[in-house]
PDB file of C-alpha atoms in Angstrom:
ATOM      1  CA  MET A 998      75.214  91.749  87.370  1.00  0.00           C
ATOM      2  CA  ALA A 999      77.706  91.574  84.364  1.00  0.00           C
ATOM      3  CA  THR A1000      76.836  90.880  80.769  1.00  0.00           C
ATOM      4  CA  ASN A1001      79.871  91.563  79.574  1.00  0.00           C
ATOM      5  CA  THR A1002      84.012  91.086  79.899  1.00  0.00           C
ATOM      6  CA  SER A1003      84.563  94.854  80.766  1.00  0.00           C
ATOM      7  CA  GLU A1004      81.898  94.541  83.416  1.00  0.00           C
ATOM      8  CA  LEU A1005      82.530  91.027  84.769  1.00  0.00           C
ATOM      9  CA  LEU A1006      86.846  93.001  85.050  1.00  0.00           C
ATOM     10  CA  GLY A1007      85.422  96.019  86.880  1.00  0.00           C
ATOM     11  CA  ALA A1008      83.473  93.594  89.660  1.00  0.00           C
ATOM     12  CA  ALA A1009      87.183  91.588  89.733  1.00  0.00           C
ATOM     13  CA  ALA A1010      89.012  94.523  89.733  1.00  0.00           C
ATOM     14  CA  PRO A1011      88.558  96.636  93.167  1.00  0.00           C
ATOM     15  CA  PRO A1012      89.097  93.290  95.815  1.00  0.00           C
ATOM     16  CA  THR A1013      92.017  92.008  94.234  1.00  0.00           C
ATOM     17  CA  VAL A1014      93.198  95.932  94.018  1.00  0.00           C
ATOM     18  CA  ALA A1015      92.932  96.436  97.104  1.00  0.00           C
ATOM     19  CA  VAL A1016      94.719  93.465  98.625  1.00  0.00           C
ATOM     20  CA  VAL A1017      98.310  94.637  95.923  1.00  0.00           C
ATOM     21  CA  ARG A1018      97.434  98.232  98.125  1.00  0.00           C
ATOM     22  CA  ALA A1019      97.818  97.354 101.431  1.00  0.00           C
ATOM     23  CA  ILE A1020     101.084  94.149 100.994  1.00  0.00           C
ATOM     24  CA  SER A1021     103.946  95.952 102.904  1.00  0.00           C
ATOM     25  CA  ASP A1022     106.756  95.565 101.565  1.00  0.00           C
ATOM     26  CA  ASP A1023     107.825  92.573 104.477  1.00  0.00           C
ATOM     27  CA  GLN A1024     105.584  91.009 103.248  1.00  0.00           C
ATOM     28  CA  LEU A1025     107.276  90.355  99.425  1.00  0.00           C
ATOM     29  CA  ASP A1026     109.046  87.055 100.271  1.00  0.00           C
ATOM     30  CA  ARG A1027     105.887  85.392 101.258  1.00  0.00           C
ATOM     31  CA  PRO A1028     105.410  81.308 100.372  1.00  0.00           C
ATOM     32  CA  THR A1029     101.805  82.259  98.421  1.00  0.00           C
ATOM     33  CA  PRO A1030      99.257  78.932  97.626  1.00  0.00           C
ATOM     34  CA  CYS A1031      99.798  79.088  94.464  1.00  0.00           C
ATOM     35  CA  PRO A1032     102.780  76.538  93.905  1.00  0.00           C
ATOM     36  CA  ASP A1033     106.548  78.374  93.980  1.00  0.00           C
ATOM     37  CA  TYR A1034     105.773  82.058  93.732  1.00  0.00           C
ATOM     38  CA  THR A1035     106.767  84.251  96.479  1.00  0.00           C
ATOM     39  CA  VAL A1036     104.143  87.370  97.244  1.00  0.00           C
ATOM     40  CA  ARG A1037     106.452  89.713  95.306  1.00  0.00           C
ATOM     41  CA  ASP A1038     106.706  86.691  92.896  1.00  0.00           C
ATOM     42  CA  LEU A1039     103.448  86.735  92.713  1.00  0.00           C
ATOM     43  CA  ALA A1040     102.739  91.048  92.177  1.00  0.00           C
ATOM     44  CA  ASN A1041     105.021  90.713  89.151  1.00  0.00           C
ATOM     45  CA  HIS A1042     102.817  88.318  87.625  1.00  0.00           C
ATOM     46  CA  LEU A1043      99.438  89.660  88.683  1.00  0.00           C
ATOM     47  CA  TYR A1044     101.317  93.126  87.093  1.00  0.00           C
ATOM     48  CA  ASP A1045     101.679  91.517  83.819  1.00  0.00           C
ATOM     49  CA  VAL A1046      98.657  89.843  83.723  1.00  0.00           C
ATOM     50  CA  VAL A1047      96.997  93.410  83.932  1.00  0.00           C
ATOM     51  CA  VAL A1048      99.059  94.712  81.496  1.00  0.00           C
ATOM     52  CA  ASN A1049      99.454  91.810  79.171  1.00  0.00           C
ATOM     53  CA  PHE A1050      95.432  91.375  78.738  1.00  0.00           C
ATOM     54  CA  GLN A1051      95.297  95.188  77.853  1.00  0.00           C
ATOM     55  CA  VAL A1052      97.506  93.614  74.781  1.00  0.00           C
ATOM     56  CA  LEU A1053      95.417  90.851  74.130  1.00  0.00           C
ATOM     57  CA  ALA A1054      92.382  92.834  74.462  1.00  0.00           C
ATOM     58  CA  ARG A1055      92.979  94.486  70.888  1.00  0.00           C
ATOM     59  CA  ARG A1056      93.707  91.000  69.109  1.00  0.00           C
ATOM     60  CA  ARG A1057      97.926  91.433  69.579  1.00  0.00           C
ATOM     61  CA  GLU A1058     100.117  88.868  70.564  1.00  0.00           C
ATOM     62  CA  VAL A1059     102.293  88.399  73.746  1.00  0.00           C
ATOM     63  CA  ASP A1060     105.151  87.792  75.185  1.00  0.00           C
ATOM     64  CA  TRP A1061     104.826  86.234  78.555  1.00  0.00           C
ATOM     65  CA  SER A1062     108.858  85.113  78.533  1.00  0.00           C
ATOM     66  CA  THR A1063     109.470  88.701  79.521  1.00  0.00           C
ATOM     67  CA  ARG A1064     109.979  89.111  82.951  1.00  0.00           C
ATOM     68  CA  THR A1065     111.197  92.792  85.079  1.00  0.00           C
ATOM     69  CA  ASP A1066     109.956  93.926  88.488  1.00  0.00           C
ATOM     70  CA  GLN A1067     107.885  95.738  88.406  1.00  0.00           C
ATOM     71  CA  LEU A1068     107.766  96.548  92.167  1.00  0.00           C
ATOM     72  CA  THR A1069     109.243  99.483  92.495  1.00  0.00           C
ATOM     73  CA  GLU A1070     108.083 103.213  93.336  1.00  0.00           C
ATOM     74  CA  GLY A1071     104.895 103.694  93.502  1.00  0.00           C
ATOM     75  CA  TRP A1072     104.058  99.677  91.741  1.00  0.00           C
ATOM     76  CA  ARG A1073     100.446  99.979  93.202  1.00  0.00           C
ATOM     77  CA  GLU A1074      99.341 102.847  92.719  1.00  0.00           C
ATOM     78  CA  ARG A1075     100.894 102.042  89.242  1.00  0.00           C
ATOM     79  CA  PHE A1076      99.047  97.976  89.206  1.00  0.00           C
ATOM     80  CA  ALA A1077      95.999 100.249  89.824  1.00  0.00           C
ATOM     81  CA  ASP A1078      96.367 102.525  86.297  1.00  0.00           C
ATOM     82  CA  GLU A1079      96.803  99.395  84.971  1.00  0.00           C
ATOM     83  CA  ALA A1080      94.169  96.850  85.597  1.00  0.00           C
ATOM     84  CA  ALA A1081      92.064 100.187  85.905  1.00  0.00           C
ATOM     85  CA  ARG A1082      93.209 100.634  81.984  1.00  0.00           C
ATOM     86  CA  LEU A1083      92.644  96.490  81.939  1.00  0.00           C
ATOM     87  CA  VAL A1084      88.893  97.435  82.159  1.00  0.00           C
ATOM     88  CA  GLU A1085      88.716  99.933  80.389  1.00  0.00           C
ATOM     89  CA  ALA A1086      89.851  97.768  77.130  1.00  0.00           C
ATOM     90  CA  TRP A1087      87.698  95.225  77.194  1.00  0.00           C
ATOM     91  CA  ALA A1088      84.940  97.484  77.510  1.00  0.00           C
ATOM     92  CA  ASP A1089      85.761  98.271  72.894  1.00  0.00           C
ATOM     93  CA  PRO A1090      82.713  95.630  71.160  1.00  0.00           C
ATOM     94  CA  ALA A1091      85.635  94.422  68.705  1.00  0.00           C
ATOM     95  CA  ALA A1092      87.768  92.909  71.614  1.00  0.00           C
ATOM     96  CA  GLU A1093      85.271  90.412  72.259  1.00  0.00           C
ATOM     97  CA  GLU A1094      84.605  89.508  68.672  1.00  0.00           C
ATOM     98  CA  GLY A1095      86.460  86.854  67.417  1.00  0.00           C
ATOM     99  CA  ALA A1096      89.948  84.304  67.952  1.00  0.00           C
ATOM    100  CA  SER A1097      92.304  85.406  69.468  1.00  0.00           C
ATOM    101  CA  PRO A1098      95.520  85.654  66.437  1.00  0.00           C
ATOM    102  CA  GLY A1099      98.204  84.350  69.591  1.00  0.00           C
ATOM    103  CA  MET A1100      96.192  82.305  71.344  1.00  0.00           C
ATOM    104  CA  GLY A1101      93.021  80.765  68.047  1.00  0.00           C
ATOM    105  CA  LEU A1102      90.138  81.413  71.269  1.00  0.00           C
ATOM    106  CA  PRO A1103      88.042  82.900  70.732  1.00  0.00           C
ATOM    107  CA  GLN A1104      88.241  85.832  72.746  1.00  0.00           C
ATOM    108  CA  ARG A1105      84.897  86.167  75.393  1.00  0.00           C
ATOM    109  CA  THR A1106      87.519  83.259  76.299  1.00  0.00           C
ATOM    110  CA  VAL A1107      90.338  85.310  76.427  1.00  0.00           C
ATOM    111  CA  GLY A1108      89.180  87.513  78.841  1.00  0.00           C
ATOM    112  CA  LEU A1109      87.849  85.556  80.854  1.00  0.00           C
ATOM    113  CA  MET A1110      91.280  83.999  81.619  1.00  0.00           C
ATOM    114  CA  GLY A1111      92.569  86.933  83.070  1.00  0.00           C
ATOM    115  CA  LEU A1112      89.069  87.098  84.686  1.00  0.00           C
ATOM    116  CA  VAL A1113      90.258  84.009  86.252  1.00  0.00           C
ATOM    117  CA  ASP A1114      93.037  85.511  86.819  1.00  0.00           C
ATOM    118  CA  LEU A1115      93.164  88.864  88.608  1.00  0.00           C
ATOM    119  CA  ALA A1116      90.117  86.887  90.367  1.00  0.00           C
ATOM    120  CA  VAL A1117      92.545  83.786  91.741  1.00  0.00           C
ATOM    121  CA  HIS A1118      95.821  85.567  91.954  1.00  0.00           C
ATOM    122  CA  GLY A1119      94.689  88.334  93.853  1.00  0.00           C
ATOM    123  CA  TRP A1120      92.902  85.155  96.458  1.00  0.00           C
ATOM    124  CA  ASP A1121      96.557  83.762  96.436  1.00  0.00           C
ATOM    125  CA  LEU A1122      97.855  87.445  97.384  1.00  0.00           C
ATOM    126  CA  ALA A1123      95.294  88.156  99.854  1.00  0.00           C
ATOM    127  CA  ARG A1124      95.632  84.800 101.721  1.00  0.00           C
ATOM    128  CA  ALA A1125      99.798  84.517 101.521  1.00  0.00           C
ATOM    129  CA  THR A1126      99.804  88.422 103.621  1.00  0.00           C
ATOM    130  CA  GLY A1127      97.283  87.908 106.185  1.00  0.00           C
ATOM    131  CA  GLN A1128      94.060  89.666 104.266  1.00  0.00           C
ATOM    132  CA  SER A1129      90.520  89.263 103.173  1.00  0.00           C
ATOM    133  CA  TYR A1130      89.095  88.359  99.992  1.00  0.00           C
ATOM    134  CA  ARG A1131      85.763  88.326  98.618  1.00  0.00           C
ATOM    135  CA  PRO A1132      85.190  88.205  94.408  1.00  0.00           C
ATOM    136  CA  ALA A1133      81.767  89.686  92.976  1.00  0.00           C
ATOM    137  CA  PRO A1134      79.472  86.887  92.512  1.00  0.00           C
ATOM    138  CA  GLU A1135      78.909  87.045  88.977  1.00  0.00           C
ATOM    139  CA  VAL A1136      82.728  87.209  89.136  1.00  0.00           C
ATOM    140  CA  THR A1137      83.358  83.161  90.807  1.00  0.00           C
ATOM    141  CA  GLU A1138      80.192  82.706  88.529  1.00  0.00           C
ATOM    142  CA  ALA A1139      81.750  83.442  85.463  1.00  0.00           C
ATOM    143  CA  GLY A1140      85.198  81.888  86.522  1.00  0.00           C
ATOM    144  CA  HIS A1141      82.868  78.118  86.893  1.00  0.00           C
ATOM    145  CA  ARG A1142      81.874  79.377  83.108  1.00  0.00           C
ATOM    146  CA  PHE A1143      85.139  79.516  82.183  1.00  0.00           C
ATOM    147  CA  MET A1144      87.136  76.414  84.379  1.00  0.00           C
ATOM    148  CA  ASP A1145      83.639  74.545  82.058  1.00  0.00           C
ATOM    149  CA  GLU A1146      84.846  75.391  79.101  1.00  0.00           C
ATOM    150  CA  MET A1147      89.118  75.487  79.730  1.00  0.00           C
ATOM    151  CA  GLY A1148      89.287  73.272  82.734  1.00  0.00           C
ATOM    152  CA  PRO A1149      90.877  70.008  81.728  1.00  0.00           C
ATOM    153  CA  MET A1150      93.032  72.131  78.436  1.00  0.00           C
ATOM    154  CA  GLY A1151      94.804  74.587  81.434  1.00  0.00           C
ATOM    155  CA  ARG A1152      95.319  71.321  83.937  1.00  0.00           C
ATOM    156  CA  GLN A1153      97.099  69.990  80.916  1.00  0.00           C
ATOM    157  CA  MET A1154      99.299  72.404  79.899  1.00  0.00           C
ATOM    158  CA  GLY A1155     100.575  73.165  83.936  1.00  0.00           C
ATOM    159  CA  ALA A1156      98.110  76.729  83.601  1.00  0.00           C
ATOM    160  CA  PHE A1157      96.128  74.454  86.812  1.00  0.00           C
ATOM    161  CA  GLY A1158      97.554  72.420  89.369  1.00  0.00           C
ATOM    162  CA  ALA A1159      95.396  69.683  89.641  1.00  0.00           C
ATOM    163  CA  GLU A1160      92.105  69.401  91.867  1.00  0.00           C
ATOM    164  CA  VAL A1161      91.766  70.503  94.703  1.00  0.00           C
ATOM    165  CA  GLU A1162      88.449  68.128  96.333  1.00  0.00           C
ATOM    166  CA  THR A1163      86.347  71.012  97.835  1.00  0.00           C
ATOM    167  CA  GLY A1164      82.837  69.888  99.860  1.00  0.00           C
ATOM    168  CA  PRO A1165      79.307  70.388 101.655  1.00  0.00           C
ATOM    169  CA  GLY A1166      80.342  73.637 103.460  1.00  0.00           C
ATOM    170  CA  HIS A1167      83.182  75.806 100.497  1.00  0.00           C
ATOM    171  CA  THR A1168      81.542  78.544  99.504  1.00  0.00           C
ATOM    172  CA  GLU A1169      81.766  79.148  95.031  1.00  0.00           C
ATOM    173  CA  LEU A1170      84.802  81.065  95.722  1.00  0.00           C
ATOM    174  CA  ASP A1171      86.225  77.769  97.722  1.00  0.00           C
ATOM    175  CA  ARG A1172      84.737  75.553  95.270  1.00  0.00           C
ATOM    176  CA  LEU A1173      86.540  77.670  91.544  1.00  0.00           C
ATOM    177  CA  LEU A1174      89.475  78.059  94.197  1.00  0.00           C
ATOM    178  CA  GLY A1175      90.104  74.192  94.248  1.00  0.00           C
ATOM    179  CA  ARG A1176      88.972  73.955  90.738  1.00  0.00           C
ATOM    180  CA  CYS A1177      92.285  76.237  89.992  1.00  0.00           C
ATOM    181  CA  GLY A1178      93.986  73.715  91.889  1.00  0.00           C
ATOM    182  CA  ARG A1179      94.208  75.233  95.225  1.00  0.00           C
ATOM    183  CA  ASP A1180      93.434  74.251  99.073  1.00  0.00           C
ATOM    184  CA  PRO A1181      90.491  77.311  99.686  1.00  0.00           C
ATOM    185  CA  ALA A1182      91.844  75.857 102.931  1.00  0.00           C
ATOM    186  CA  TRP A1183      95.572  77.597 102.973  1.00  0.00           C
ATOM    187  CA  VAL A1184      97.306  79.308 105.821  1.00  0.00           C
ATOM    188  CA  ARG A1185     100.409  80.215 105.610  1.00  0.00           C
TER     189      ARG A1185
END
């Protein structure tokens, strides 16, 4: 069972990398469960996530306003490489110590923010492209802990949509998606 951020990211990355690798070029203009984002937009955002959270692991500030189309030749393999680097960046024990200078949040919370992005957007991309997606149970559990701590503030800041009710018969992943503003029943 994963106990630190690097181990959790190491459990979260493979299913998302598999989804990204299976996205075909003719699926890039499809809508996603993430409002206002096509598959192309979300894949670019997720690429930025895996790169920028490496920087955040080193306690450096990130400029999220820079947008570059990363979906050029070899982008799927570059994404896989960057996801591996993300796991490595958070393996340094110092990555979880103290507070993030740019966000003022505990570093562990920042790492879990990256984890939730990786998992939820992995599901978004899978759903939009007709793929299955099953994160490791410890990833979903950590996502719930993150939402317990940061969900209300994240909603106020616009990072998460309004919570979608889930009830009996829904999985823990469904509940996490609902907490992040996703409808687990979304279909293209």
